Protein backbone atom coordinates (compact mmCIF):
# COMPACT_ATOMS: atom_id res chain seq x y z
CA UNK A 1 0.00 0.00 0.00
CA UNK A 2 1.41 3.41 -0.90
CA UNK A 3 1.65 6.20 1.64
CA UNK A 4 -1.20 8.09 -0.07
CA UNK A 5 -3.44 5.03 -0.08
CA UNK A 6 -2.61 4.35 3.58
CA UNK A 7 -3.34 7.97 4.57
CA UNK A 8 -6.67 7.91 2.72
CA UNK A 9 -7.80 4.59 4.20
CA UNK A 10 -7.00 5.62 7.76
CA UNK A 11 -8.77 8.95 7.26
CA UNK A 12 -11.84 7.59 5.46
CA UNK A 13 -12.18 3.95 6.59
CA UNK A 14 -15.66 3.66 5.00
CA UNK A 15 -14.55 4.87 1.56
CA UNK A 16 -13.02 2.85 -1.20
CA UNK A 17 -9.71 4.10 -2.58
CA UNK A 18 -10.19 4.32 -6.36
CA UNK A 19 -7.39 6.69 -7.27
CA UNK A 20 -4.02 6.31 -8.94
CA UNK A 21 -1.61 7.63 -6.31
CA UNK A 22 1.63 9.40 -7.17
CA UNK A 23 4.09 10.71 -4.59
CA UNK A 24 6.85 13.04 -5.72
CA UNK A 25 9.71 14.63 -3.79
CA UNK A 26 11.16 17.74 -5.38
CA UNK A 27 13.29 20.79 -4.77
CA UNK A 28 10.89 23.23 -6.41
CA UNK A 29 8.66 23.55 -3.36
CA UNK A 30 9.90 25.82 -0.62
CA UNK A 31 11.11 24.58 2.74
CA UNK A 32 8.85 21.85 4.20
CA UNK A 33 6.06 22.73 1.78
CA UNK A 34 3.75 20.28 0.07
CA UNK A 35 0.74 20.25 -2.23
CA UNK A 36 -1.93 17.93 -3.57
CA UNK A 37 -3.67 17.69 -6.95
CA UNK A 38 -6.51 15.57 -8.21
CA UNK A 39 -6.72 15.15 -12.01
CA UNK A 40 -9.41 12.65 -12.95
CA UNK A 41 -8.34 9.55 -11.05
CA UNK A 42 -4.74 10.65 -10.55
CA UNK A 43 -4.08 11.78 -7.00
CA UNK A 44 -0.68 13.43 -6.88
CA UNK A 45 1.11 14.63 -3.75
CA UNK A 46 4.31 16.67 -4.07
CA UNK A 47 6.57 17.11 -1.09
CA UNK A 48 9.70 19.16 -0.67
CA UNK A 49 12.74 16.87 -0.60
CA UNK A 50 13.26 17.67 3.11
CA UNK A 51 10.28 15.44 3.87
CA UNK A 52 12.05 12.36 2.53
CA UNK A 53 13.76 11.37 5.79
CA UNK A 54 10.85 12.30 8.04
CA UNK A 55 8.96 9.51 9.78
CA UNK A 56 6.10 7.97 7.75
CA UNK A 57 3.58 8.52 10.56
CA UNK A 58 4.19 12.27 10.34
CA UNK A 59 4.02 12.20 6.55
CA UNK A 60 0.67 10.38 6.78
CA UNK A 61 -0.56 13.27 8.94
CA UNK A 62 0.61 15.77 6.34
CA UNK A 63 -1.08 13.85 3.52
CA UNK A 64 -4.30 13.55 5.54
CA UNK A 65 -4.17 17.31 6.18
CA UNK A 66 -3.92 17.80 2.38
CA UNK A 67 -6.66 15.24 1.66
CA UNK A 68 -9.06 17.15 3.93
CA UNK A 69 -8.46 20.22 1.78
CA UNK A 70 -9.64 18.54 -1.42
CA UNK A 71 -12.27 16.15 -0.10
CA UNK A 72 -14.50 18.52 1.84
CA UNK A 73 -17.41 16.90 3.64
CA UNK A 74 -19.20 18.01 6.76
CA UNK A 75 -18.89 14.46 8.07
CA UNK A 76 -15.06 14.50 7.77
CA UNK A 77 -13.02 14.08 10.94
CA UNK A 78 -11.45 17.38 11.99
CA UNK A 79 -8.25 15.70 13.10
CA UNK A 80 -6.56 12.32 13.45
CA UNK A 81 -3.68 10.95 15.51
CA UNK A 82 -1.46 11.41 12.45
CA UNK A 83 -2.59 15.00 11.85
CA UNK A 84 -1.83 15.75 15.52
CA UNK A 85 1.65 14.30 15.01
CA UNK A 86 2.09 16.43 11.89
CA UNK A 87 0.94 19.60 13.70
CA UNK A 88 3.36 18.95 16.55
CA UNK A 89 6.12 18.41 14.04
CA UNK A 90 5.44 21.68 12.18
CA UNK A 91 5.37 23.57 15.48
CA UNK A 92 8.94 22.42 16.04
CA UNK A 93 10.31 22.78 12.51
CA UNK A 94 11.97 26.04 13.56
CA UNK A 95 14.35 24.02 15.75
CA UNK A 96 15.91 22.26 12.75
CA UNK A 97 15.95 25.23 10.37
CA UNK A 98 19.43 26.73 10.03
CA UNK A 99 19.58 30.42 10.89
CA UNK A 100 21.47 31.95 7.99
CA UNK A 101 19.71 35.28 7.38
CA UNK A 102 20.19 37.99 9.94
CA UNK A 103 19.85 41.53 8.64
CA UNK A 104 21.35 43.84 11.31
CA UNK A 105 18.55 46.47 11.17
CA UNK A 106 15.87 43.79 11.50
CA UNK A 107 17.87 41.96 14.18
CA UNK A 108 18.06 45.17 16.25
CA UNK A 109 14.29 45.63 15.89
CA UNK A 110 13.73 41.99 16.85
CA UNK A 111 15.88 42.36 19.99
CA UNK A 112 14.06 45.54 21.05
CA UNK A 113 10.63 43.91 20.71
CA UNK A 114 11.75 40.65 22.30
CA UNK A 115 13.08 42.44 25.38
CA UNK A 116 10.17 44.86 25.63
CA UNK A 117 7.19 42.56 25.17
CA UNK A 118 8.28 38.94 25.37
CA UNK A 119 10.84 38.98 28.16
CA UNK A 120 13.52 37.95 25.68
CA UNK A 121 11.88 34.53 25.41
CA UNK A 122 11.47 34.26 21.64
CA UNK A 123 14.14 32.36 19.75
CA UNK A 124 15.47 34.49 16.88
CA UNK A 125 14.20 33.42 13.43
CA UNK A 126 15.78 34.22 10.08
CA UNK A 127 15.29 37.91 9.35
CA UNK A 128 15.30 39.33 5.83
CA UNK A 129 13.98 42.10 3.62
CA UNK A 130 11.61 41.06 0.83
CA UNK A 131 10.24 43.05 -2.10
CA UNK A 132 8.62 46.48 -1.75
CA UNK A 133 5.20 44.97 -1.33
CA UNK A 134 2.14 47.02 -0.42
CA UNK A 135 -0.07 43.96 -0.44
CA UNK A 136 1.80 42.16 2.31
CA UNK A 137 3.80 44.31 4.69
CA UNK A 138 5.62 41.45 6.30
CA UNK A 139 5.27 37.74 6.76
CA UNK A 140 6.32 34.97 9.12
CA UNK A 141 6.87 31.65 7.36
CA UNK A 142 7.07 28.83 9.90
CA UNK A 143 8.29 26.40 7.23
CA UNK A 144 11.65 28.14 7.09
CA UNK A 145 11.36 30.12 10.36
CA UNK A 146 11.76 33.43 8.57
CA UNK A 147 10.34 36.91 9.05
CA UNK A 148 10.35 38.80 5.75
CA UNK A 149 9.80 42.55 5.85
CA UNK A 150 8.68 44.62 2.86
CA UNK A 151 11.44 47.02 1.79
CA UNK A 152 8.69 49.65 1.77
CA UNK A 153 9.66 50.16 5.43
CA UNK A 154 13.40 50.41 4.95
CA UNK A 155 13.33 54.18 5.32
CA UNK A 156 10.46 54.52 7.78
CA UNK A 157 10.68 55.33 11.46
CA UNK A 158 11.82 52.85 14.07
CA UNK A 159 8.39 52.72 15.73
CA UNK A 160 6.75 51.60 12.47
CA UNK A 161 9.37 48.95 11.80
CA UNK A 162 9.16 47.75 15.40
CA UNK A 163 5.37 47.55 15.34
CA UNK A 164 5.35 45.40 12.20
CA UNK A 165 8.22 43.29 13.56
CA UNK A 166 6.27 42.75 16.79
CA UNK A 167 3.21 41.61 14.81
CA UNK A 168 5.26 39.00 12.93
CA UNK A 169 7.01 37.89 16.12
CA UNK A 170 3.59 37.24 17.63
CA UNK A 171 2.88 34.88 14.74
CA UNK A 172 5.96 32.92 15.73
CA UNK A 173 5.09 33.18 19.43
CA UNK A 174 1.50 31.92 19.05
CA UNK A 175 2.28 29.62 16.09
CA UNK A 176 -1.03 28.45 14.83
CA UNK A 177 -3.80 27.64 17.21
CA UNK A 178 -6.23 25.03 16.06
CA UNK A 179 -9.94 25.46 16.52
CA UNK A 180 -11.96 22.59 15.10
CA UNK A 181 -9.15 21.79 12.72
CA UNK A 182 -8.99 25.31 11.32
CA UNK A 183 -5.94 27.47 11.87
CA UNK A 184 -6.58 30.90 13.24
CA UNK A 185 -3.77 33.37 12.82
CA UNK A 186 -5.15 36.47 14.50
CA UNK A 187 -6.84 34.98 17.53
CA UNK A 188 -8.26 37.19 20.31
CA UNK A 189 -5.13 36.41 22.38
CA UNK A 190 -2.97 37.51 19.44
CA UNK A 191 -4.88 40.80 19.09
CA UNK A 192 -4.71 41.41 22.83
CA UNK A 193 -0.93 40.97 22.80
CA UNK A 194 -0.62 43.22 19.76
CA UNK A 195 -2.53 46.01 21.51
CA UNK A 196 0.17 46.08 24.20
CA UNK A 197 2.16 48.20 21.78
CA UNK A 198 1.62 51.83 22.82
CA UNK A 199 -0.06 54.18 20.30
CA UNK A 200 -0.80 51.27 17.98
CA UNK A 201 -3.74 53.08 16.37
CA UNK A 202 -1.59 56.10 15.52
CA UNK A 203 1.15 53.84 14.12
CA UNK A 204 -1.34 51.97 11.94
CA UNK A 205 -2.42 55.31 10.46
CA UNK A 206 1.22 56.14 9.75
CA UNK A 207 1.67 52.77 8.04
CA UNK A 208 -1.28 53.56 5.78
CA UNK A 209 0.36 56.85 4.78
CA UNK A 210 3.63 55.08 3.97
CA UNK A 211 1.68 52.70 1.71
CA UNK A 212 -0.25 55.56 0.09
CA UNK A 213 2.88 57.60 -0.57
CA UNK A 214 4.64 54.79 -2.45
CA UNK A 215 4.35 55.01 -6.24
CA UNK A 216 1.76 52.43 -7.19
CA UNK A 217 2.96 51.54 -10.69
CA UNK A 218 6.45 50.41 -9.78
CA UNK A 219 5.17 48.20 -7.02
CA UNK A 220 2.31 46.62 -8.98
CA UNK A 221 4.67 45.65 -11.78
CA UNK A 222 6.78 43.71 -9.33
CA UNK A 223 3.77 41.99 -7.79
CA UNK A 224 2.62 40.97 -11.29
CA UNK A 225 5.97 39.45 -12.08
CA UNK A 226 5.45 37.24 -9.05
CA UNK A 227 8.58 38.30 -7.23
CA UNK A 228 6.69 38.23 -3.98
CA UNK A 229 5.11 34.94 -3.04
CA UNK A 230 3.59 33.85 0.21
CA UNK A 231 3.21 30.56 1.93
CA UNK A 232 1.21 29.19 4.84
ZN1 LIG B 1 -0.68 38.80 10.84
CSV table of N, CA, C and O in Angstrom, one decimal, residues 23-66:
chain,number,residue,atom,x,y,z
A,23,UNK,N,3.4,9.9,-5.6
A,23,UNK,CA,4.1,10.7,-4.6
A,23,UNK,C,5.4,11.2,-5.2
A,23,UNK,O,6.2,10.4,-5.7
A,24,UNK,N,5.6,12.5,-5.1
A,24,UNK,CA,6.9,13.0,-5.7
A,24,UNK,C,7.6,13.9,-4.7
A,24,UNK,O,6.9,14.7,-4.0
A,25,UNK,N,8.9,13.7,-4.6
A,25,UNK,CA,9.7,14.6,-3.8
A,25,UNK,C,10.4,15.5,-4.7
A,25,UNK,O,11.0,15.1,-5.7
A,26,UNK,N,10.4,16.8,-4.5
A,26,UNK,CA,11.2,17.7,-5.4
A,26,UNK,C,11.8,18.9,-4.6
A,26,UNK,O,11.6,19.1,-3.4
A,27,UNK,N,12.6,19.6,-5.4
A,27,UNK,CA,13.3,20.8,-4.8
A,27,UNK,C,12.6,22.1,-5.1
A,27,UNK,O,13.0,23.1,-4.7
A,28,UNK,N,11.6,22.0,-6.0
A,28,UNK,CA,10.9,23.2,-6.4
A,28,UNK,C,10.1,23.9,-5.3
A,28,UNK,O,10.0,25.1,-5.2
A,29,UNK,N,9.5,23.0,-4.5
A,29,UNK,CA,8.7,23.6,-3.4
A,29,UNK,C,9.6,24.2,-2.3
A,29,UNK,O,10.7,23.7,-2.1
A,30,UNK,N,9.1,25.2,-1.6
A,30,UNK,CA,9.9,25.8,-0.6
A,30,UNK,C,10.0,24.9,0.6
A,30,UNK,O,9.3,23.9,0.7
A,31,UNK,N,10.8,25.3,1.5
A,31,UNK,CA,11.1,24.6,2.7
A,31,UNK,C,9.9,23.9,3.4
A,31,UNK,O,8.9,24.6,3.8
A,32,UNK,N,9.9,22.6,3.6
A,32,UNK,CA,8.8,21.8,4.2
A,32,UNK,C,7.4,22.1,3.7
A,32,UNK,O,6.5,22.0,4.4
A,33,UNK,N,7.4,22.5,2.4
A,33,UNK,CA,6.1,22.7,1.8
A,33,UNK,C,5.6,21.5,1.1
A,33,UNK,O,6.4,20.6,0.9
A,34,UNK,N,4.3,21.4,0.7
A,34,UNK,CA,3.8,20.3,0.1
A,34,UNK,C,2.5,20.7,-0.6
A,34,UNK,O,1.9,21.7,-0.2
A,35,UNK,N,2.1,20.0,-1.7
A,35,UNK,CA,0.7,20.2,-2.2
A,35,UNK,C,0.1,19.0,-2.8
A,35,UNK,O,0.8,17.9,-2.9
A,36,UNK,N,-1.2,19.1,-3.1
A,36,UNK,CA,-1.9,17.9,-3.6
A,36,UNK,C,-2.7,18.3,-4.8
A,36,UNK,O,-3.2,19.5,-4.9
A,37,UNK,N,-2.9,17.4,-5.8
A,37,UNK,CA,-3.7,17.7,-7.0
A,37,UNK,C,-4.4,16.4,-7.3
A,37,UNK,O,-3.9,15.3,-7.3
A,38,UNK,N,-5.7,16.7,-7.7
A,38,UNK,CA,-6.5,15.6,-8.2
A,38,UNK,C,-6.9,15.9,-9.7
A,38,UNK,O,-7.6,16.8,-10.0
A,39,UNK,N,-6.4,15.0,-10.6
A,39,UNK,CA,-6.7,15.2,-12.0
A,39,UNK,C,-7.4,13.9,-12.4
A,39,UNK,O,-6.7,12.8,-12.6
A,40,UNK,N,-8.7,13.9,-12.6
A,40,UNK,CA,-9.4,12.7,-12.9
A,40,UNK,C,-9.2,11.7,-11.8
A,40,UNK,O,-9.6,11.9,-10.7
A,41,UNK,N,-8.6,10.6,-12.1
A,41,UNK,CA,-8.3,9.5,-11.0
A,41,UNK,C,-6.9,9.7,-10.4
A,41,UNK,O,-6.6,9.0,-9.5
A,42,UNK,N,-6.1,10.5,-11.0
A,42,UNK,CA,-4.7,10.6,-10.6
A,42,UNK,C,-4.7,11.6,-9.3
A,42,UNK,O,-5.0,12.7,-9.4
A,43,UNK,N,-4.2,11.0,-8.2
A,43,UNK,CA,-4.1,11.8,-7.0
A,43,UNK,C,-2.6,12.0,-6.7
A,43,UNK,O,-1.9,11.0,-6.4
A,44,UNK,N,-2.1,13.2,-7.0
A,44,UNK,CA,-0.7,13.4,-6.9
A,44,UNK,C,-0.3,14.3,-5.7
A,44,UNK,O,-0.9,15.4,-5.5
A,45,UNK,N,0.6,13.8,-4.9
A,45,UNK,CA,1.1,14.6,-3.8
A,45,UNK,C,2.6,15.0,-4.0
A,45,UNK,O,3.4,14.1,-4.3
A,46,UNK,N,2.9,16.3,-3.9
A,46,UNK,CA,4.3,16.7,-4.1
A,46,UNK,C,4.8,17.2,-2.7
A,46,UNK,O,4.1,17.9,-2.1
A,47,UNK,N,6.0,16.7,-2.4
A,47,UNK,CA,6.6,17.1,-1.1
A,47,UNK,C,8.0,17.7,-1.3
A,47,UNK,O,8.7,17.2,-2.2
A,48,UNK,N,8.3,18.7,-0.6
A,48,UNK,CA,9.7,19.2,-0.7
A,48,UNK,C,10.6,18.0,-0.2
A,48,UNK,O,10.3,17.2,0.7
A,49,UNK,N,11.8,18.0,-0.9
A,49,UNK,CA,12.7,16.9,-0.6
A,49,UNK,C,13.1,16.7,0.9
A,49,UNK,O,13.4,15.6,1.3
A,50,UNK,N,13.0,17.8,1.7
A,50,UNK,CA,13.3,17.7,3.1
A,50,UNK,C,12.4,16.7,3.8
A,50,UNK,O,12.7,16.2,4.9
A,51,UNK,N,11.2,16.4,3.2
A,51,UNK,CA,10.3,15.4,3.9
A,51,UNK,C,10.8,14.0,3.8
A,51,UNK,O,10.3,13.1,4.5
A,52,UNK,N,11.7,13.7,2.8
A,52,UNK,CA,12.1,12.4,2.5
A,52,UNK,C,12.5,11.5,3.8
A,52,UNK,O,12.1,10.4,3.9
A,53,UNK,N,13.3,12.1,4.6
A,53,UNK,CA,13.8,11.4,5.8
A,53,UNK,C,12.9,11.5,7.0
A,53,UNK,O,13.2,11.0,8.1
A,54,UNK,N,11.7,12.1,6.9
A,54,UNK,CA,10.9,12.3,8.0
A,54,UNK,C,10.0,11.0,8.2
A,54,UNK,O,9.6,10.4,7.2
A,55,UNK,N,9.7,10.7,9.4
A,55,UNK,CA,9.0,9.5,9.8
A,55,UNK,C,7.6,9.4,9.0
A,55,UNK,O,6.9,10.4,8.8
A,56,UNK,N,7.3,8.2,8.5
A,56,UNK,CA,6.1,8.0,7.7
A,56,UNK,C,4.8,8.4,8.5
A,56,UNK,O,3.9,8.9,7.9
A,57,UNK,N,4.8,8.2,9.8
A,57,UNK,CA,3.6,8.5,10.6
A,57,UNK,C,3.3,10.0,10.5
A,57,UNK,O,2.1,10.4,10.5
A,58,UNK,N,4.4,10.8,10.5
A,58,UNK,CA,4.2,12.3,10.3
A,58,UNK,C,3.8,12.6,8.9
A,58,UNK,O,2.9,13.5,8.7
A,59,UNK,N,4.4,12.0,8.0
A,59,UNK,CA,4.0,12.2,6.6
A,59,UNK,C,2.6,11.8,6.3
A,59,UNK,O,1.9,12.5,5.5
A,60,UNK,N,2.1,10.8,6.9
A,60,UNK,CA,0.7,10.4,6.8
A,60,UNK,C,-0.2,11.5,7.3
A,60,UNK,O,-1.2,11.9,6.7
A,61,UNK,N,0.2,12.1,8.4
A,61,UNK,CA,-0.6,13.3,8.9
A,61,UNK,C,-0.6,14.4,8.0
A,61,UNK,O,-1.6,15.1,7.8
A,62,UNK,N,0.5,14.7,7.3
A,62,UNK,CA,0.6,15.8,6.3
A,62,UNK,C,-0.3,15.5,5.2
A,62,UNK,O,-1.1,16.3,4.7
A,63,UNK,N,-0.2,14.2,4.7
A,63,UNK,CA,-1.1,13.9,3.5
A,63,UNK,C,-2.6,13.9,3.9
A,63,UNK,O,-3.4,14.4,3.1
A,64,UNK,N,-2.9,13.5,5.1
A,64,UNK,CA,-4.3,13.6,5.5
A,64,UNK,C,-4.8,15.0,5.6
A,64,UNK,O,-5.9,15.3,5.2
A,65,UNK,N,-3.9,15.9,6.1
A,65,UNK,CA,-4.2,17.3,6.2
A,65,UNK,C,-4.5,17.8,4.8
A,65,UNK,O,-5.4,18.6,4.6
A,66,UNK,N,-3.7,17.4,3.8
A,66,UNK,CA,-3.9,17.8,2.4
A,66,UNK,C,-5.2,17.2,1.8
A,66,UNK,O,-6.0,17.9,1.1
